[in-house]
mmCIF file of C-alpha atoms in Angstrom:
data_model
loop_
_atom_site.group_PDB
_atom_site.id
_atom_site.type_symbol
_atom_site.label_atom_id
_atom_site.label_comp_id
_atom_site.label_asym_id
_atom_site.label_seq_id
_atom_site.Cartn_x
_atom_site.Cartn_y
_atom_site.Cartn_z
ATOM 1 C CA MET J 96 0.000 0.000 0.000
ATOM 2 C CA THR J 97 1.382 3.376 -0.975
ATOM 3 C CA SER J 98 0.059 6.725 0.209
ATOM 4 C CA THR J 99 0.103 9.266 -2.586
ATOM 5 C CA VAL J 100 -1.075 12.209 -0.463
ATOM 6 C CA PRO J 101 -1.693 12.498 3.260
ATOM 7 C CA ALA J 102 -4.887 10.782 4.374
ATOM 8 C CA LEU J 103 -7.803 13.178 4.223
ATOM 9 C CA GLY J 104 -10.278 13.931 6.963
ATOM 10 C CA THR J 105 -13.804 12.523 7.096
ATOM 11 C CA ARG J 106 -15.870 15.658 6.564
ATOM 12 C CA THR J 107 -19.237 14.853 5.068
ATOM 13 C CA ALA J 108 -22.417 16.778 4.412
ATOM 14 C CA GLU J 109 -24.828 17.038 7.339
ATOM 15 C CA GLY J 110 -27.140 14.033 7.257
ATOM 16 C CA SER J 111 -24.711 11.894 5.275
ATOM 17 C CA ALA J 112 -22.841 8.949 6.729
ATOM 18 C CA LEU J 113 -20.393 8.759 3.833
ATOM 19 C CA GLN J 114 -16.820 8.646 5.139
ATOM 20 C CA ALA J 115 -14.821 7.532 2.083
ATOM 21 C CA VAL J 116 -15.056 6.459 -1.552
ATOM 22 C CA LEU J 117 -12.960 3.489 -2.681
ATOM 23 C CA LEU J 118 -12.539 2.926 -6.401
ATOM 24 C CA ASP J 119 -11.420 0.016 -8.532
ATOM 25 C CA MET J 120 -9.170 0.852 -11.490
ATOM 26 C CA ASP J 121 -9.377 -1.411 -14.570
ATOM 27 C CA GLY J 122 -12.789 -1.223 -16.199
ATOM 28 C CA THR J 123 -14.029 1.234 -13.575
ATOM 29 C CA LEU J 124 -11.866 4.359 -13.968
ATOM 30 C CA VAL J 125 -9.867 3.352 -17.052
ATOM 31 C CA ASP J 126 -11.176 1.461 -20.068
ATOM 32 C CA THR J 127 -8.562 -1.291 -19.928
ATOM 33 C CA GLU J 128 -10.368 -4.614 -19.504
ATOM 34 C CA ASP J 129 -9.921 -5.200 -23.262
ATOM 35 C CA PHE J 130 -6.210 -4.414 -22.867
ATOM 36 C CA TRP J 131 -5.748 -7.240 -20.376
ATOM 37 C CA TRP J 132 -7.588 -9.752 -22.561
ATOM 38 C CA ASP J 133 -5.698 -8.658 -25.672
ATOM 39 C CA ALA J 134 -2.398 -9.067 -23.811
ATOM 40 C CA GLU J 135 -3.427 -12.541 -22.669
ATOM 41 C CA VAL J 136 -4.454 -13.557 -26.193
ATOM 42 C CA GLU J 137 -1.171 -12.240 -27.632
ATOM 43 C CA VAL J 138 1.063 -13.931 -25.062
ATOM 44 C CA PHE J 139 -0.635 -17.299 -25.404
ATOM 45 C CA ALA J 140 -0.565 -17.048 -29.198
ATOM 46 C CA ARG J 141 3.217 -16.732 -28.945
ATOM 47 C CA LEU J 142 3.168 -19.842 -26.771
ATOM 48 C CA GLY J 143 1.177 -21.685 -29.440
ATOM 49 C CA HIS J 144 -2.243 -21.576 -27.799
ATOM 50 C CA LYS J 145 -5.528 -19.923 -28.734
ATOM 51 C CA LEU J 146 -7.693 -18.631 -25.906
ATOM 52 C CA ASP J 147 -11.405 -19.392 -25.899
ATOM 53 C CA ASP J 148 -13.499 -16.212 -25.771
ATOM 54 C CA SER J 149 -15.679 -17.764 -23.061
ATOM 55 C CA TRP J 150 -12.688 -17.705 -20.703
ATOM 56 C CA ARG J 151 -12.723 -13.926 -20.665
ATOM 57 C CA HIS J 152 -15.573 -13.901 -18.153
ATOM 58 C CA VAL J 153 -13.554 -16.212 -15.905
ATOM 59 C CA VAL J 154 -10.418 -14.064 -15.792
ATOM 60 C CA VAL J 155 -11.925 -10.558 -15.864
ATOM 61 C CA GLY J 156 -11.451 -8.548 -12.690
ATOM 62 C CA GLY J 157 -9.439 -11.233 -10.972
ATOM 63 C CA PRO J 158 -5.976 -11.103 -9.433
ATOM 64 C CA MET J 159 -3.083 -11.982 -11.710
ATOM 65 C CA THR J 160 -2.394 -15.237 -9.869
ATOM 66 C CA ARG J 161 -5.936 -16.481 -10.431
ATOM 67 C CA SER J 162 -6.298 -15.297 -14.032
ATOM 68 C CA ALA J 163 -2.871 -16.434 -15.179
ATOM 69 C CA GLY J 164 -3.137 -19.684 -13.257
ATOM 70 C CA PHE J 165 -6.475 -20.488 -14.854
ATOM 71 C CA LEU J 166 -5.133 -19.819 -18.354
ATOM 72 C CA ILE J 167 -2.070 -22.005 -17.808
ATOM 73 C CA GLU J 168 -4.263 -24.855 -16.606
ATOM 74 C CA ALA J 169 -6.853 -24.372 -19.359
ATOM 75 C CA THR J 170 -4.298 -24.334 -22.184
ATOM 76 C CA GLY J 171 -1.625 -26.599 -20.763
ATOM 77 C CA ALA J 172 0.978 -23.987 -21.737
ATOM 78 C CA ASP J 173 4.566 -24.768 -20.773
ATOM 79 C CA ILE J 174 5.211 -21.664 -18.673
ATOM 80 C CA THR J 175 5.403 -20.891 -14.978
ATOM 81 C CA LEU J 176 3.063 -18.502 -13.220
ATOM 82 C CA ALA J 177 5.952 -16.147 -12.442
ATOM 83 C CA GLU J 178 7.089 -16.098 -16.090
ATOM 84 C CA LEU J 179 3.562 -15.514 -17.380
ATOM 85 C CA THR J 180 2.936 -12.707 -14.893
ATOM 86 C CA VAL J 181 5.923 -10.770 -16.244
ATOM 87 C CA LEU J 182 4.825 -11.261 -19.866
ATOM 88 C CA LEU J 183 1.250 -10.172 -19.172
ATOM 89 C CA ASN J 184 2.322 -7.072 -17.250
ATOM 90 C CA ASP J 185 4.749 -6.205 -20.054
ATOM 91 C CA GLY J 186 2.026 -6.605 -22.685
ATOM 92 C CA PHE J 187 -0.455 -4.514 -20.720
ATOM 93 C CA GLU J 188 2.085 -1.796 -19.985
ATOM 94 C CA ALA J 189 2.944 -1.549 -23.690
ATOM 95 C CA ARG J 190 -0.717 -0.965 -24.476
ATOM 96 C CA ILE J 191 -1.329 1.747 -21.898
ATOM 97 C CA ALA J 192 1.839 3.485 -23.091
ATOM 98 C CA ARG J 193 0.120 3.950 -26.455
ATOM 99 C CA ALA J 194 -3.295 4.960 -25.124
ATOM 100 C CA LEU J 195 -5.078 5.015 -21.797
ATOM 101 C CA PRO J 196 -8.754 5.942 -22.215
ATOM 102 C CA LEU J 197 -10.639 6.950 -19.091
ATOM 103 C CA MET J 198 -14.159 5.681 -18.559
ATOM 104 C CA PRO J 199 -16.883 8.266 -19.251
ATOM 105 C CA GLY J 200 -17.444 10.362 -16.139
ATOM 106 C CA ALA J 201 -14.260 9.224 -14.379
ATOM 107 C CA ALA J 202 -12.309 12.488 -14.581
ATOM 108 C CA ARG J 203 -15.331 14.533 -13.539
ATOM 109 C CA LEU J 204 -16.086 12.289 -10.552
ATOM 110 C CA LEU J 205 -12.485 12.290 -9.293
ATOM 111 C CA ALA J 206 -12.323 16.079 -9.597
ATOM 112 C CA GLU J 207 -15.580 16.450 -7.646
ATOM 113 C CA LEU J 208 -14.414 14.151 -4.844
ATOM 114 C CA ALA J 209 -11.113 16.018 -4.607
ATOM 115 C CA ALA J 210 -12.806 19.424 -4.628
ATOM 116 C CA HIS J 211 -15.010 18.404 -1.676
ATOM 117 C CA GLU J 212 -12.121 16.731 0.186
ATOM 118 C CA ILE J 213 -13.801 13.327 0.234
ATOM 119 C CA PRO J 214 -11.302 10.667 1.397
ATOM 120 C CA THR J 215 -10.664 8.528 -1.681
ATOM 121 C CA ALA J 216 -8.591 5.410 -2.365
ATOM 122 C CA LEU J 217 -7.672 3.479 -5.496
ATOM 123 C CA VAL J 218 -7.983 -0.265 -4.826
ATOM 124 C CA SER J 219 -6.851 -2.578 -7.620
ATOM 125 C CA ALA J 220 -5.901 -6.211 -8.183
ATOM 126 C CA SER J 221 -3.288 -4.953 -10.650
ATOM 127 C CA HIS J 222 0.346 -4.890 -9.580
ATOM 128 C CA ARG J 223 2.087 -1.770 -8.259
ATOM 129 C CA ARG J 224 4.094 -1.264 -11.470
ATOM 130 C CA ILE J 225 0.822 -1.018 -13.413
ATOM 131 C CA ILE J 226 -0.953 1.211 -10.908
ATOM 132 C CA ASP J 227 1.902 3.695 -10.865
ATOM 133 C CA ARG J 228 1.786 3.990 -14.658
ATOM 134 C CA VAL J 229 -1.985 4.493 -14.676
ATOM 135 C CA LEU J 230 -1.779 7.086 -11.877
ATOM 136 C CA ILE J 231 0.084 9.382 -14.255
ATOM 137 C CA SER J 232 -3.190 9.746 -16.175
ATOM 138 C CA LEU J 233 -5.604 9.537 -13.242
ATOM 139 C CA GLY J 234 -3.653 12.022 -11.109
ATOM 140 C CA PRO J 235 -2.020 10.691 -7.926
ATOM 141 C CA GLY J 236 -3.293 13.688 -5.994
ATOM 142 C CA ASN J 237 -6.856 12.422 -6.437
ATOM 143 C CA PHE J 238 -6.237 9.580 -3.997
ATOM 144 C CA GLY J 239 -5.392 9.553 -0.302
ATOM 145 C CA LEU J 240 -3.830 6.132 -0.813
ATOM 146 C CA THR J 241 -3.576 3.325 -3.337
ATOM 147 C CA VAL J 242 -3.646 -0.438 -2.762
ATOM 148 C CA ALA J 243 -2.107 -2.834 -5.304
ATOM 149 C CA GLY J 244 -2.845 -6.521 -5.744
ATOM 150 C CA ASP J 245 0.741 -7.562 -5.113
ATOM 151 C CA GLU J 246 0.877 -5.634 -1.832
ATOM 152 C CA VAL J 247 -1.717 -7.675 0.070
ATOM 153 C CA GLU J 248 -1.500 -11.325 1.083
ATOM 154 C CA ARG J 249 -5.034 -11.931 -0.180
ATOM 155 C CA THR J 250 -6.357 -9.719 -2.949
ATOM 156 C CA LYS J 251 -9.836 -9.606 -4.493
ATOM 157 C CA PRO J 252 -12.263 -11.397 -4.083
ATOM 158 C CA HIS J 253 -11.103 -11.439 -0.443
ATOM 159 C CA PRO J 254 -12.080 -8.397 1.647
ATOM 160 C CA ASP J 255 -8.489 -7.525 2.597
ATOM 161 C CA PRO J 256 -7.814 -4.770 -0.006
ATOM 162 C CA TYR J 257 -10.928 -2.794 0.886
ATOM 163 C CA LEU J 258 -10.490 -3.289 4.612
ATOM 164 C CA LEU J 259 -6.915 -2.031 4.267
ATOM 165 C CA ALA J 260 -8.023 1.003 2.254
ATOM 166 C CA ALA J 261 -10.774 1.930 4.706
ATOM 167 C CA ALA J 262 -8.399 1.607 7.655
ATOM 168 C CA GLY J 263 -5.788 3.700 5.870
ATOM 169 C CA LEU J 264 -8.320 6.495 5.421
ATOM 170 C CA GLY J 265 -9.576 6.167 8.987
ATOM 171 C CA ALA J 266 -13.025 5.161 7.767
ATOM 172 C CA ASP J 267 -15.563 2.564 8.860
ATOM 173 C CA PRO J 268 -16.034 0.111 5.944
ATOM 174 C CA ALA J 269 -19.796 0.262 6.512
ATOM 175 C CA ARG J 270 -19.622 3.985 5.770
ATOM 176 C CA CYS J 271 -17.580 3.576 2.595
ATOM 177 C CA VAL J 272 -18.934 3.356 -0.925
ATOM 178 C CA VAL J 273 -16.969 1.169 -3.316
ATOM 179 C CA ILE J 274 -17.220 1.619 -7.083
ATOM 180 C CA GLU J 275 -16.509 -1.602 -9.003
ATOM 181 C CA ASP J 276 -17.155 -3.166 -12.405
ATOM 182 C CA THR J 277 -16.770 -6.931 -11.910
ATOM 183 C CA ALA J 278 -18.230 -9.686 -9.738
ATOM 184 C CA THR J 279 -14.785 -10.377 -8.251
ATOM 185 C CA GLY J 280 -14.324 -6.811 -7.062
ATOM 186 C CA ILE J 281 -17.890 -6.589 -5.819
ATOM 187 C CA ALA J 282 -17.422 -9.777 -3.784
ATOM 188 C CA SER J 283 -14.340 -8.203 -2.172
ATOM 189 C CA ALA J 284 -16.118 -4.963 -1.326
ATOM 190 C CA GLU J 285 -19.226 -6.636 0.023
ATOM 191 C CA ALA J 286 -17.174 -9.052 2.134
ATOM 192 C CA ALA J 287 -15.516 -5.962 3.635
ATOM 193 C CA GLY J 288 -18.947 -4.591 4.567
ATOM 194 C CA CYS J 289 -19.005 -1.694 2.107
ATOM 195 C CA HIS J 290 -21.898 -0.383 0.051
ATOM 196 C CA VAL J 291 -21.213 -1.000 -3.648
ATOM 197 C CA VAL J 292 -21.968 0.942 -6.784
ATOM 198 C CA ALA J 293 -21.566 -1.484 -9.679
ATOM 199 C CA VAL J 294 -20.793 -0.146 -13.141
ATOM 200 C CA PRO J 295 -20.633 -3.390 -15.190
ATOM 201 C CA SER J 296 -17.921 -3.573 -17.848
ATOM 202 C CA VAL J 297 -17.680 -7.071 -19.347
ATOM 203 C CA ALA J 298 -20.337 -9.144 -17.571
ATOM 204 C CA PRO J 299 -23.769 -8.075 -16.252
ATOM 205 C CA ILE J 300 -24.208 -7.372 -12.535
ATOM 206 C CA THR J 301 -27.547 -7.634 -10.737
ATOM 207 C CA PRO J 302 -28.686 -5.281 -7.951
ATOM 208 C CA ALA J 303 -28.687 -6.606 -4.387
ATOM 209 C CA ALA J 304 -28.824 -5.406 -0.811
ATOM 210 C CA ARG J 305 -26.291 -2.583 -0.372
ATOM 211 C CA ARG J 306 -25.487 -2.842 -4.081
ATOM 212 C CA THR J 307 -26.642 -0.264 -6.633
ATOM 213 C CA VAL J 308 -26.117 -0.893 -10.349
ATOM 214 C CA VAL J 309 -25.697 2.014 -12.773
ATOM 215 C CA PRO J 310 -24.862 1.962 -16.501
ATOM 216 C CA SER J 311 -22.035 4.512 -16.343
ATOM 217 C CA LEU J 312 -19.987 6.703 -14.021
ATOM 218 C CA GLU J 313 -21.786 9.578 -15.680
ATOM 219 C CA GLU J 314 -24.718 8.610 -13.428
ATOM 220 C CA VAL J 315 -22.571 8.984 -10.294
ATOM 221 C CA ASP J 316 -21.806 12.201 -8.446
ATOM 222 C CA LEU J 317 -21.226 13.172 -4.839
ATOM 223 C CA THR J 318 -24.912 13.807 -4.154
ATOM 224 C CA PHE J 319 -25.718 10.329 -5.462
ATOM 225 C CA LEU J 320 -22.999 8.727 -3.312
ATOM 226 C CA ARG J 321 -24.031 10.566 -0.174
ATOM 227 C CA GLY J 322 -27.628 9.529 -0.762
ATOM 228 C CA LEU J 323 -26.672 5.867 -0.519
ATOM 229 C CA LEU J 324 -25.632 6.250 3.113
ATOM 230 C CA THR J 325 -27.693 8.335 5.481
ATOM 231 C CA VAL J 326 -27.525 8.746 9.241
#
């Protein structure tokens, strides 16, 4: 876990119980889920294997160990998990060096949270080397801290990343709103006790208790987030 700016206070509007906003990265703030799949397809093609499109829903949003491990097992590729992890990160990094599109509404939402001094964290299953590259575009000053998948013993879908982020911001997980795009990330956030705003990217997400589904970040602003948690 790396703090990018000092942890912010927990000022909220009167009547709102919102203490912090915790955001996923890939597919939520940056339009990169296709980048990961394309990198996986390219690497395995070089290894002599073709990936089945149906596997995309299995690997999306997951930690590198799970996604890469599944693909090795599914294809029988002669490569170790450590070797594949390096190749996939290299392939992804090459793609974001060429272009890194933000999701619609992402820049506006981050600017609004920063302007109102809402404690905010970036919580990703991606490795630190990837997060640091993406932060150049997202703006490190928009986040009180960032949590990478290779910095926690158990990453998503376990609750650890979101519990760590909430603690780092001095917030009660029950008074945090998490914004996620995949079932894996949502499982992590809900296991941590957070309210979730789901913005589905690759696979559909259904509403549930303490889970609100919206089609785009353009539907999300501070008033909306505060309305999810009331005293």
